[in-house]
Coordinates of C-alpha atoms and ligand atoms in Angstrom, one line a residue:
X1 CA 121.2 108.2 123.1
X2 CA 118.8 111.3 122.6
X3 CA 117.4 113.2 125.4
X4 CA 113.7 114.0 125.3
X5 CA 111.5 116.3 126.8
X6 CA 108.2 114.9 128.2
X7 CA 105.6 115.7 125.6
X8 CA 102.7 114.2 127.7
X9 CA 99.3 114.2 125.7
X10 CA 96.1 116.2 127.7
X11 CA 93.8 113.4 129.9
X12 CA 91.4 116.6 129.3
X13 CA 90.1 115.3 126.5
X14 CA 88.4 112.5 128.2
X15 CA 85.3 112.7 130.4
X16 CA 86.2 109.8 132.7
X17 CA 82.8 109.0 134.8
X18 CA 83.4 106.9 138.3
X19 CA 80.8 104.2 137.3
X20 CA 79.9 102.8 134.0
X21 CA 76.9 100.7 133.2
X22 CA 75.9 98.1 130.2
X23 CA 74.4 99.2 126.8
X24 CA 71.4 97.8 126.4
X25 CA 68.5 98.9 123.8
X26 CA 70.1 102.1 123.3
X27 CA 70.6 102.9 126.7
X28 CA 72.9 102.7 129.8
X29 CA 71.7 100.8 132.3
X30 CA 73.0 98.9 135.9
X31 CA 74.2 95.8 135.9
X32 CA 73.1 93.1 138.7
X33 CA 76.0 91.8 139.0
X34 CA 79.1 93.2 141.1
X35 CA 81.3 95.3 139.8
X36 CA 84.8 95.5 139.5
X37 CA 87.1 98.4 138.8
X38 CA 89.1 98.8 135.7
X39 CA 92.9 100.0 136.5
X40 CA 95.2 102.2 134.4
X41 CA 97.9 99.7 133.9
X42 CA 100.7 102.2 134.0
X43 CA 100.1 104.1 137.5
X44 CA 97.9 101.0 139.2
X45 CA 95.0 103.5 139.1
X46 CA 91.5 102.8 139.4
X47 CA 90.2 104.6 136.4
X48 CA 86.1 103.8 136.7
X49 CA 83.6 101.2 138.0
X50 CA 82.3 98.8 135.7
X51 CA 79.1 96.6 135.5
X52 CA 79.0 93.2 135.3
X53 CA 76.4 91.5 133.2
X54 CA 74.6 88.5 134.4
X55 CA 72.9 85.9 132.2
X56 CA 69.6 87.2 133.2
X57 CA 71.3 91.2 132.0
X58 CA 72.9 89.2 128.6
X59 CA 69.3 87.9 127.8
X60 CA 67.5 91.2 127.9
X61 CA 70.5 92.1 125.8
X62 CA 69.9 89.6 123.5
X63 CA 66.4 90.3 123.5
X64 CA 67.2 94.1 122.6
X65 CA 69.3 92.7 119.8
X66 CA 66.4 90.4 118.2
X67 CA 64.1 93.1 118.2
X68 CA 66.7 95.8 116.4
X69 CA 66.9 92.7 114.2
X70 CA 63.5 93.3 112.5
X71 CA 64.1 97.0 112.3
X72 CA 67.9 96.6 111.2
X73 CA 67.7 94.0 108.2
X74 CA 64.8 95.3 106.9
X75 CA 66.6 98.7 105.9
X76 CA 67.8 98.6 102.4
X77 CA 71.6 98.2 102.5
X78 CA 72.2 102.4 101.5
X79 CA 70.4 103.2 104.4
X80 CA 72.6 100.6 107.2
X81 CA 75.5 102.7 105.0
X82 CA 74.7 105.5 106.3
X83 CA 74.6 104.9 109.7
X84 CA 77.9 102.7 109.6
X85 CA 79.6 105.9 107.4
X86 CA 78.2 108.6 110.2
X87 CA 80.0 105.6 112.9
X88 CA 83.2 106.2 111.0
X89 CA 83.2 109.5 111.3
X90 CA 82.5 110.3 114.3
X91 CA 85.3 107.9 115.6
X92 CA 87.2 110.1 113.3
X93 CA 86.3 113.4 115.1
X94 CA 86.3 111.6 118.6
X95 CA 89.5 110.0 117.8
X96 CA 91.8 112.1 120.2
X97 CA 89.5 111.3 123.2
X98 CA 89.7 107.6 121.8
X99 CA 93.1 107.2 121.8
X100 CA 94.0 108.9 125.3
X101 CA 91.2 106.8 126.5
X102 CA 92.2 103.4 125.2
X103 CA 95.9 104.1 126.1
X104 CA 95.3 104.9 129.8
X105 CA 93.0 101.6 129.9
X106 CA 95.3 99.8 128.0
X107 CA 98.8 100.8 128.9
X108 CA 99.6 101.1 125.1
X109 CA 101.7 103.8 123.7
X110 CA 99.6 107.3 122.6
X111 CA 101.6 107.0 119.4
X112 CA 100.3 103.5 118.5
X113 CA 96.3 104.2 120.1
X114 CA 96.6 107.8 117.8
X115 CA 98.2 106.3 114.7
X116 CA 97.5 103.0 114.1
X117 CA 94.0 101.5 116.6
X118 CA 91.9 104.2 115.9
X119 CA 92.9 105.4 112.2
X120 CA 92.1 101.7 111.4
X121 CA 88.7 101.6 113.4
X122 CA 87.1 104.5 111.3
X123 CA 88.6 103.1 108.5
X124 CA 86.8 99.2 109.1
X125 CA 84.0 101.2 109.8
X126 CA 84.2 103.1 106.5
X127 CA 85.3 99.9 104.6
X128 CA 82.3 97.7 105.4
X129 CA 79.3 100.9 104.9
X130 CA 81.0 100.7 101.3
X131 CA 79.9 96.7 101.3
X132 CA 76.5 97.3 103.3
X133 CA 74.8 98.2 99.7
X134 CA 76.9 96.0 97.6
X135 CA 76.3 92.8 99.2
X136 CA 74.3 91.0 96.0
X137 CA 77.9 91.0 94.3
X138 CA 80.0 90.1 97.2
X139 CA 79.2 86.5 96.6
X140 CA 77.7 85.2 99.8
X141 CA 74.1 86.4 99.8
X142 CA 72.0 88.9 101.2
X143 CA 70.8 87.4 103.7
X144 CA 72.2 87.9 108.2
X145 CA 72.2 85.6 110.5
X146 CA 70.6 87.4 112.9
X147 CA 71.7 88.4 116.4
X148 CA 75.6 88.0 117.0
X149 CA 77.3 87.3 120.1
X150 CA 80.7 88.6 120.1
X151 CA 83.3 87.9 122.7
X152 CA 86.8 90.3 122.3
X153 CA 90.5 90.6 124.4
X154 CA 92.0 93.5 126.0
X155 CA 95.2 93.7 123.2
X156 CA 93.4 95.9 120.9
X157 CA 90.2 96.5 122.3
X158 CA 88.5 99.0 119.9
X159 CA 90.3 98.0 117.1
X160 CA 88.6 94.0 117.9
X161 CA 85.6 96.1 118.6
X162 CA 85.3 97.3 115.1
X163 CA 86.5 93.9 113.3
X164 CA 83.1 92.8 114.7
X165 CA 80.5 95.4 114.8
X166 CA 81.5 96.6 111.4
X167 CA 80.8 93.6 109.0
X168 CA 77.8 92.3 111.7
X169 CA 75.7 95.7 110.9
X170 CA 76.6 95.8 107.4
X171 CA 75.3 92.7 106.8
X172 CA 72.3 93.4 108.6
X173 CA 72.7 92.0 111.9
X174 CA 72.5 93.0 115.4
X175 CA 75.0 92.5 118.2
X176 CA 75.7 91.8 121.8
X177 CA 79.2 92.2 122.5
X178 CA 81.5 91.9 125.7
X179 CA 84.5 93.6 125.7
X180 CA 87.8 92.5 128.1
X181 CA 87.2 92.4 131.5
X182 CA 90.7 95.0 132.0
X183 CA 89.7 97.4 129.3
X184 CA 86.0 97.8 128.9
X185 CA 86.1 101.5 128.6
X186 CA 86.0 102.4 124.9
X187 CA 83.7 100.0 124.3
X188 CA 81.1 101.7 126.4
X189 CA 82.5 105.3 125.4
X190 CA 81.5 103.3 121.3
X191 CA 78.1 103.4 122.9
X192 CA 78.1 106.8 123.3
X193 CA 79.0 107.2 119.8
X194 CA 76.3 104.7 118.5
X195 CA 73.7 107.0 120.3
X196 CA 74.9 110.3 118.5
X197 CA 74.9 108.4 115.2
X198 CA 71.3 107.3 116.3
X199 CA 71.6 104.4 115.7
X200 CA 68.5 102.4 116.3
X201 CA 68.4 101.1 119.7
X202 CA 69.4 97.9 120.2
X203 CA 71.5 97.0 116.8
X204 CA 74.7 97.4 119.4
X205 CA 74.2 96.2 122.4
X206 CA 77.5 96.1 125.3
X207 CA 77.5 94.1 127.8
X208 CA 80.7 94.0 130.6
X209 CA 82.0 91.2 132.8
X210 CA 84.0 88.5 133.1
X211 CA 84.6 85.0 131.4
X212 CA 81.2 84.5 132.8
X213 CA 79.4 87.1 130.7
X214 CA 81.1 86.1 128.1
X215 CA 80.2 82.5 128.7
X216 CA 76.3 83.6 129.2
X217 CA 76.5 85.7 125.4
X218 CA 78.0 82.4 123.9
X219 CA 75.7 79.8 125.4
X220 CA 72.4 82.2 124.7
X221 CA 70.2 79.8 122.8
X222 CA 68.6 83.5 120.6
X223 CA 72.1 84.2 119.3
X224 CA 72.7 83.2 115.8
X225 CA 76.9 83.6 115.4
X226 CA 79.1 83.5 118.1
X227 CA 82.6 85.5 117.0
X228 CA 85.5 85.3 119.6
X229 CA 89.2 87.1 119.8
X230 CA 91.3 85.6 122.8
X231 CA 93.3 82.4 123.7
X232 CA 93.3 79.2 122.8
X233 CA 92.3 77.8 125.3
X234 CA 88.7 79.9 125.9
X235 CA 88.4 79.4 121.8
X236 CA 88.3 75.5 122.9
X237 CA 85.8 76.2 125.6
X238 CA 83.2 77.8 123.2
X239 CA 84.0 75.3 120.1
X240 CA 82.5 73.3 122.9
X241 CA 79.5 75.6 123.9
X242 CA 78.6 75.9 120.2
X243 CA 78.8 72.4 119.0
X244 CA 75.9 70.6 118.4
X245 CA 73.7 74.0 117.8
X246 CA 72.7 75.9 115.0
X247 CA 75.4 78.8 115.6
X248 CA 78.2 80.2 112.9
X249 CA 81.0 80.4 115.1
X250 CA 84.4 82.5 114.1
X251 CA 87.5 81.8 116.3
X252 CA 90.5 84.3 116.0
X253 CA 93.3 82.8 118.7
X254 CA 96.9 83.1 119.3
X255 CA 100.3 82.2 117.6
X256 CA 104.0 82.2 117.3
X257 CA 104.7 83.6 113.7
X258 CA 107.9 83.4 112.5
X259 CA 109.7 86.3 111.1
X260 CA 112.3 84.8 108.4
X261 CA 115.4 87.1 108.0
X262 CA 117.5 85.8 104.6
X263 CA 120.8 86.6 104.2
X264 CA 120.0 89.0 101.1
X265 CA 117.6 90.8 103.1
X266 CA 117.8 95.4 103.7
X267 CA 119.5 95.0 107.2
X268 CA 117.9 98.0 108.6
X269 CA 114.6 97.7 107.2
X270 CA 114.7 93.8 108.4
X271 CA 115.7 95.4 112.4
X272 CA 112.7 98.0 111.8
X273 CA 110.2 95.2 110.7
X274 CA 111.4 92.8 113.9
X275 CA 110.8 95.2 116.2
X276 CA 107.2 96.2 115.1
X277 CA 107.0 92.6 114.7
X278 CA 107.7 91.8 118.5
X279 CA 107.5 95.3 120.4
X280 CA 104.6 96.7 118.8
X281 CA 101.7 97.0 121.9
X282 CA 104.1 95.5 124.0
X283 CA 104.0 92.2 121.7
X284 CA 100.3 91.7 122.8
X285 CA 100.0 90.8 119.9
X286 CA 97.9 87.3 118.4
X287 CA 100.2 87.9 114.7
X288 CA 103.3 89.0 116.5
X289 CA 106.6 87.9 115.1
X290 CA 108.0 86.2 118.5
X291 CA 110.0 83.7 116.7
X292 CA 112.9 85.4 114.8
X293 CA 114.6 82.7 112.3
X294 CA 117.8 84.4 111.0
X295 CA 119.7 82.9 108.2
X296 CA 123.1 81.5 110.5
X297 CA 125.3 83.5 108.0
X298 CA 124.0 87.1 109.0
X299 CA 123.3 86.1 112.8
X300 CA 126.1 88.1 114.3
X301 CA 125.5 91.1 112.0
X302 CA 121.6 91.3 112.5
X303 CA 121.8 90.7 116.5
X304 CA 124.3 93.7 116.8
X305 CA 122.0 95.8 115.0
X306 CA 118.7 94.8 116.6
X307 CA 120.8 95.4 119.9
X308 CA 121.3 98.7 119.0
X309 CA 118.0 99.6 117.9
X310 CA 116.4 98.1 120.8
X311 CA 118.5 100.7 123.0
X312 CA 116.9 103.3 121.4
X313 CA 113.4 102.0 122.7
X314 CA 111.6 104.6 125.0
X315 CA 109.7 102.8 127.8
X316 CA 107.5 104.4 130.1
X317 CA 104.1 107.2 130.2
X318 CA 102.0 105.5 127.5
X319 CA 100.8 108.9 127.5
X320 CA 103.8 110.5 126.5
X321 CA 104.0 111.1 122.8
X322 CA 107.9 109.9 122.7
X323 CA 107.5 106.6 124.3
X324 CA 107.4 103.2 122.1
X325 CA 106.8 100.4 124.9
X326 CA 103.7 101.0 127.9
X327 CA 102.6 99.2 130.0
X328 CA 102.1 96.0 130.2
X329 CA 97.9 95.2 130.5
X330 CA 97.3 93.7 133.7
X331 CA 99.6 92.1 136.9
X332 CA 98.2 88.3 135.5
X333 CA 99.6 89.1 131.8
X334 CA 103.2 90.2 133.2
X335 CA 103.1 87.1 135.7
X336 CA 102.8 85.4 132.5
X337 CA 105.7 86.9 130.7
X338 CA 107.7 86.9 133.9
X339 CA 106.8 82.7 134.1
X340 CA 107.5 82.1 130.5
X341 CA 111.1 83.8 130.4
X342 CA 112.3 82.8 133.3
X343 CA 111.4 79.3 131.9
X344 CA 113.2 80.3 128.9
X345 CA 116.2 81.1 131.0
X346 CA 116.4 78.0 132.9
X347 CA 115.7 76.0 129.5
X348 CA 119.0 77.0 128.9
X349 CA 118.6 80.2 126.2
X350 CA 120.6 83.2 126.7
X351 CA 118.5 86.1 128.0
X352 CA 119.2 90.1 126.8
X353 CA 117.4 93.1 127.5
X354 CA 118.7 96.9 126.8
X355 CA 119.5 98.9 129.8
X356 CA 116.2 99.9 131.0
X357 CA 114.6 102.1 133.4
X358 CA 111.0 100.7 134.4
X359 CA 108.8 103.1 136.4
X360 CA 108.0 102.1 140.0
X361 CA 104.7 101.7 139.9
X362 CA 102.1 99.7 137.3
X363 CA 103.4 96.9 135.3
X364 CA 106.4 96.9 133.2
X365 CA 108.7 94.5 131.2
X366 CA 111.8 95.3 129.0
X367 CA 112.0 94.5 126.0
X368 CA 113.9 91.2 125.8
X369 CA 115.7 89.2 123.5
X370 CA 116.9 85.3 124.1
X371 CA 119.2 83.7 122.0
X372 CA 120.4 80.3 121.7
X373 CA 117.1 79.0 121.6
X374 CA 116.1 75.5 120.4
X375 CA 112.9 74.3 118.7
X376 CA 111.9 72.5 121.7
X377 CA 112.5 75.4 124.6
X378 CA 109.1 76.9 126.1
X379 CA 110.1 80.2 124.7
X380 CA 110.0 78.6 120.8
X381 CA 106.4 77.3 121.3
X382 CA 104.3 78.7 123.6
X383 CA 102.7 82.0 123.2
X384 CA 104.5 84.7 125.3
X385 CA 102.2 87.5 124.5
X386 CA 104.7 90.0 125.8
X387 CA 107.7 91.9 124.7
X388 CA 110.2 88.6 124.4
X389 CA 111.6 87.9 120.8
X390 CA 113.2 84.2 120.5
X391 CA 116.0 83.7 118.2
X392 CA 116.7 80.7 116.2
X393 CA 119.0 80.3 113.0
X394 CA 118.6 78.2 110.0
X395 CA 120.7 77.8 106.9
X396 CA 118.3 76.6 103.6
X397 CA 115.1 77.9 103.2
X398 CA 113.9 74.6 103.1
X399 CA 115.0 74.7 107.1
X400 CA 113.3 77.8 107.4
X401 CA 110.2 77.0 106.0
X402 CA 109.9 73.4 108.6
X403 CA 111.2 75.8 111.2
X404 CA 108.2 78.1 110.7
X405 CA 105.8 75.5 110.2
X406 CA 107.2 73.8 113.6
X407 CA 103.9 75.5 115.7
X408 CA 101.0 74.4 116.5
X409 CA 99.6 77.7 115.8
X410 CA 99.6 79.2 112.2
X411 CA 98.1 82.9 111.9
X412 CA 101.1 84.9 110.4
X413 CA 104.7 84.6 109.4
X414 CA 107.2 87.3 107.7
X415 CA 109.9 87.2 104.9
X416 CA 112.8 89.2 104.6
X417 CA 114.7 89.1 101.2
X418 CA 115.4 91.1 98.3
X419 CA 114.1 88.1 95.7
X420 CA 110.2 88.0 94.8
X421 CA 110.9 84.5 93.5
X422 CA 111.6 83.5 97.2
X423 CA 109.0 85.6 99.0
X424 CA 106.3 83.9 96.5
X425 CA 107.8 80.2 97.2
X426 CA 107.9 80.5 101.0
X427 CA 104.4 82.3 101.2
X428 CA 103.1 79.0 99.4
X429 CA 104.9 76.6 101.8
X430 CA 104.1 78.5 105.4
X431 CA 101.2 77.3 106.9
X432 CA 100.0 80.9 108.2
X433 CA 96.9 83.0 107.5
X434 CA 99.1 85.7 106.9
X435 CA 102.0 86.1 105.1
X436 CA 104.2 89.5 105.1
X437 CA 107.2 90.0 102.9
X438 CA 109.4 93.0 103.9
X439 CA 107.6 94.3 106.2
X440 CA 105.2 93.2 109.3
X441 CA 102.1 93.9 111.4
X442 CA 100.7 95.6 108.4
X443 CA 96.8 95.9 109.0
X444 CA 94.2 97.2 106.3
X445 CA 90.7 96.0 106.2
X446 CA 90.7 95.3 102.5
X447 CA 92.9 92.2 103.5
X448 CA 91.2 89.1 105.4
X449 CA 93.3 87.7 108.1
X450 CA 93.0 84.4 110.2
X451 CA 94.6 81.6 111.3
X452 CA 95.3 77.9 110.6
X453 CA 95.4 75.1 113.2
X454 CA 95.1 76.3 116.7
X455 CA 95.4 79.9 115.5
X456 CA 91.6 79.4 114.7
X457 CA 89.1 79.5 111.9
X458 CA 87.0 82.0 109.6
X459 CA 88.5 85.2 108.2
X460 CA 87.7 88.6 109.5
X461 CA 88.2 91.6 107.0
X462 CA 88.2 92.2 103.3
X463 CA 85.5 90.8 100.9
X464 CA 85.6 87.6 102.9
X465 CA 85.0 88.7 106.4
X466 CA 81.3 89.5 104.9
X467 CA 80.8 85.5 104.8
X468 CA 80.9 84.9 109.0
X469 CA 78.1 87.4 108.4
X470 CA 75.9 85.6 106.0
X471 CA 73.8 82.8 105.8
X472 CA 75.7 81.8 102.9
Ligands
NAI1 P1 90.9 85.1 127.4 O1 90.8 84.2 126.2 O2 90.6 84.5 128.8 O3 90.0 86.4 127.3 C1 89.5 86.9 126.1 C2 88.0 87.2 126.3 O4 87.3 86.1 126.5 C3 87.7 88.2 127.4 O5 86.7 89.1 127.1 C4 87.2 87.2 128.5 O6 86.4 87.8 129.5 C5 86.5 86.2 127.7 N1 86.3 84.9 128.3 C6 87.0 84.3 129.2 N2 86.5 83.1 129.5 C7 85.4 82.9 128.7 C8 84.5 81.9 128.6 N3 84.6 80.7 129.2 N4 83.5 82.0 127.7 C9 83.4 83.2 127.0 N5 84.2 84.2 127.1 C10 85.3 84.1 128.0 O7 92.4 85.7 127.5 P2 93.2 86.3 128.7 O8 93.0 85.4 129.9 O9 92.9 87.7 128.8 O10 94.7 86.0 128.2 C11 95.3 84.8 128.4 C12 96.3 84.5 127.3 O11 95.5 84.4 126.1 C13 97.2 85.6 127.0 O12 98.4 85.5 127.8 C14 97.5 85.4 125.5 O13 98.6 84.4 125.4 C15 96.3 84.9 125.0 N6 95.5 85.9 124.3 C16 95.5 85.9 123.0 C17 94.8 86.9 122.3 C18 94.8 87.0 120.9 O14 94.4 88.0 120.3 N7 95.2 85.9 120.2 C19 94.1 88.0 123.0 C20 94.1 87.8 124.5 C21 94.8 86.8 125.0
MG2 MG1 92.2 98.6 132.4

């Protein structure tokens, strides 16, 4: 084990106000609903004030947005371009403040916030200004829907953030969006960046609150596409809302992917790709790889390294540029994880975590491992959404693949094997919007994702996130 020195990153860099208010027509305004306080999930810090959004606030948000809508997809495509390029880079030149900001919201790591959330924010943003003047050859039309409602979580709250904004305003519409009711606070700090781009008001619109404002931007009767990231069991709730009106409605939910270790797989590489696949933002993750299906031949092998590796795993400041797991987002979420492994435990699987130090205050969970774990256990089907990886064996790939396939979710699965003939037969029999071979967690937004069954519909990203876009 190495010792480190603290290399905390600057809060400096962020001009945290006390009270923050919705975005609406360009400008910041009160909310007249209570508000509630955002916390820094690693100290149990109240970190700002927040407005909450009523329906009567969402419809003059909405209004906002219809008017911008005129303005907005009446500019030829070059000219959204260049608003949505002068976006990207100004996330790029904000993107220290970003990151420290998101992380002490969030509780995730400075590393990931730094190197992978905002890096891929500019880079959506850059993506779809390249599409914004290219839409006659992308297949779908020219033509927006018009105002979108858009309704995001608190795992990757810019980065969701930018899966939505970025192909709405290229394809010329306007948006109301509500961010997570725990980490509303680079969404409204986006704001500030829409105003210095000058963006015309109203095209972005932020509105903050609870399940209720999110309820009151999904049932608006003047919005046009509703677009939601969260759980399942909300996405049900506004399949509901929706049906039986004129809406476009994209649904990105949860999962249990499967991350499929072969016997002839790179050992190392394979321990690498499981742990981004399960500890990456604290396994708040919709794709992560919970369920790790080893071939039974290389079990012992493969658990002794992970076991290793996952000694190794720094836990603690999310500021501090060494650590790998934060904080956990909110007291509800580790209750969660807390429930569901304990369930695990009395299910009958065998529970590991490294020795680990968690801090005294803010909310904290080890990274854990249960094996012995059968198809039927809790911990094998229902989403954790926390540091746990379940282990299960199989011995033909034929097993593996009805294994994997054993979910009622399907948004993302990885292979591990030195043959290509393998990886391509198993990526044609999982049932999972994504499928990664030797390697995992791999984001680009070039490449759609989405899910199957409960997982949810529509693609976000690439050339065919432009179609929830497009009155196709
Ligand atoms: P959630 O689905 O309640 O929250 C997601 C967003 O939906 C938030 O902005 C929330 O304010 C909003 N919302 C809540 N109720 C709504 C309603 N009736 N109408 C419109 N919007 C509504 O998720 P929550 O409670 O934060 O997490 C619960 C579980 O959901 C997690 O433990 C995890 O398993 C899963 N989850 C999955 C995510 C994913 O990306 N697949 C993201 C977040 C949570
Ligand atoms: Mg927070």
């Amino acid at each position: 084990m190495f010792e480190y020195a603290p290399a905390p990153e600057s809060r400096d860099v962020v001009d945290l106000k006390s009270s923050y208010g919705l975005f609406i027509n360009g400008e910041f305004a009160d909310g007249s609903g209570p508000t509630f306080k955002t916390v820094n999930p690693a100290t149990e810090e109240t970190l700002a004030e927040v407005a909450t959004a009523t329906s009567d606030d969402v419809d003059r948000a909405v209004q906002a947005a219809r008017k911008a809508f005129g303005v907005w997809s009446a500019l030829p495509g070059a000219e959204r371009a260049k608003y949505l390029f002068r976006i990207a880079r100004l996330v790029q030149e904000r993107a220290r403040e970003l990151a420290v900001l998101e992380s002490l919201d969030n509780g995730k790591p400075i590393r990931e916030s730094r190197d992978v959330d905002v890096p891929l924010v500019a880079a959506h943003f850059f993506y779809y200004a390249g599409w914004a003047d290219k839409l006659a050859y992308a297949g779908f039309g020219t033509k927006p829907l018009g105002v979108a409602g858009q309704v995001i979580p608190w795992n990757f709250p810019l980065l969701m953030l930018a899966w939505k904004i970025a192909p709405a305003l290229a394809c010329g519409n306007t948006v109301v969006l509500k961010p997570a009711e725990t980490t509303p606070l680079t969404a409204l700090l986006f704001a500030d960046i829409c105003r210095q781009a000058d963006l015309p008001p109203g095209v972005v619109n932020i509105v903050t609150g609870a399940g209720e404002t999110g309820a009151a931007v999904v049932a608006h009767p003047d919005v046009n596409k509703v677009a939601f990231t969260g759980s399942t069991e909300v996405g049900r709730v506004i399949a509901r809302s929706v049906a039986g009106t004129s809406k476009k409605l994209t649904l990105e939910l949860g999962g249990k992917a499967a991350n499929i270790v072969f016997d002839d797989a790179a050992i190392d590489q394979a321990v690498e790709g499981i742990v981004n696949g399960i500890f990456f933002n604290q396994g708040h993750v919709c794709c992560a790889g919970s369920r790790l299906l080893v071939q039974e031949s290389i079990q012992e092998e493969l658990l002794a390294a992970l076991k290793r590796r996952l000694g190794t795993l720094r836990l603690g400041d999310p500021l501090d540029k060494n650590t790998d797991i934060g904080a956990v987002n909110s007291a509800e979420q580790l209750a969660k994880i807390r429930r569901l492994s304990d369930l695990g435990e009395s299910e009958g699987a065998e529970r590991w975590s490294p020795a680990c130090e968690l801090p005294g205050k803010g909310f904290w969970f080890p990274p854990t491992l249960f094996t012995g774990v059968a198809q039927s256990h809790s911990i094998a089907r229902e989403e954790i959404f926390g540091p746990v990886l379940s282990v299960l064996t199989f011995r033909t790939p034929a097993e593996a693949v009805e294994k994997a396939n054993n979910t009622p979710y399907g948004l993302s699965a990885g292979v591990w094997t030195e043959k290509g003939s393998r990886i391509l037969w198993m990526a044609d029999k999982l049932r999972a919007g994504v499928v990664w071979a030797n390697t995992f967690n791999k984001f680009d937004p070039t490449s759609p994702f989405g899910g199957y069954k409960e997982s949810g519909y529509g693609r976000e990203g690439g050339l065919a996130g432009l179609e929830a876009y497009l009155d196709v």
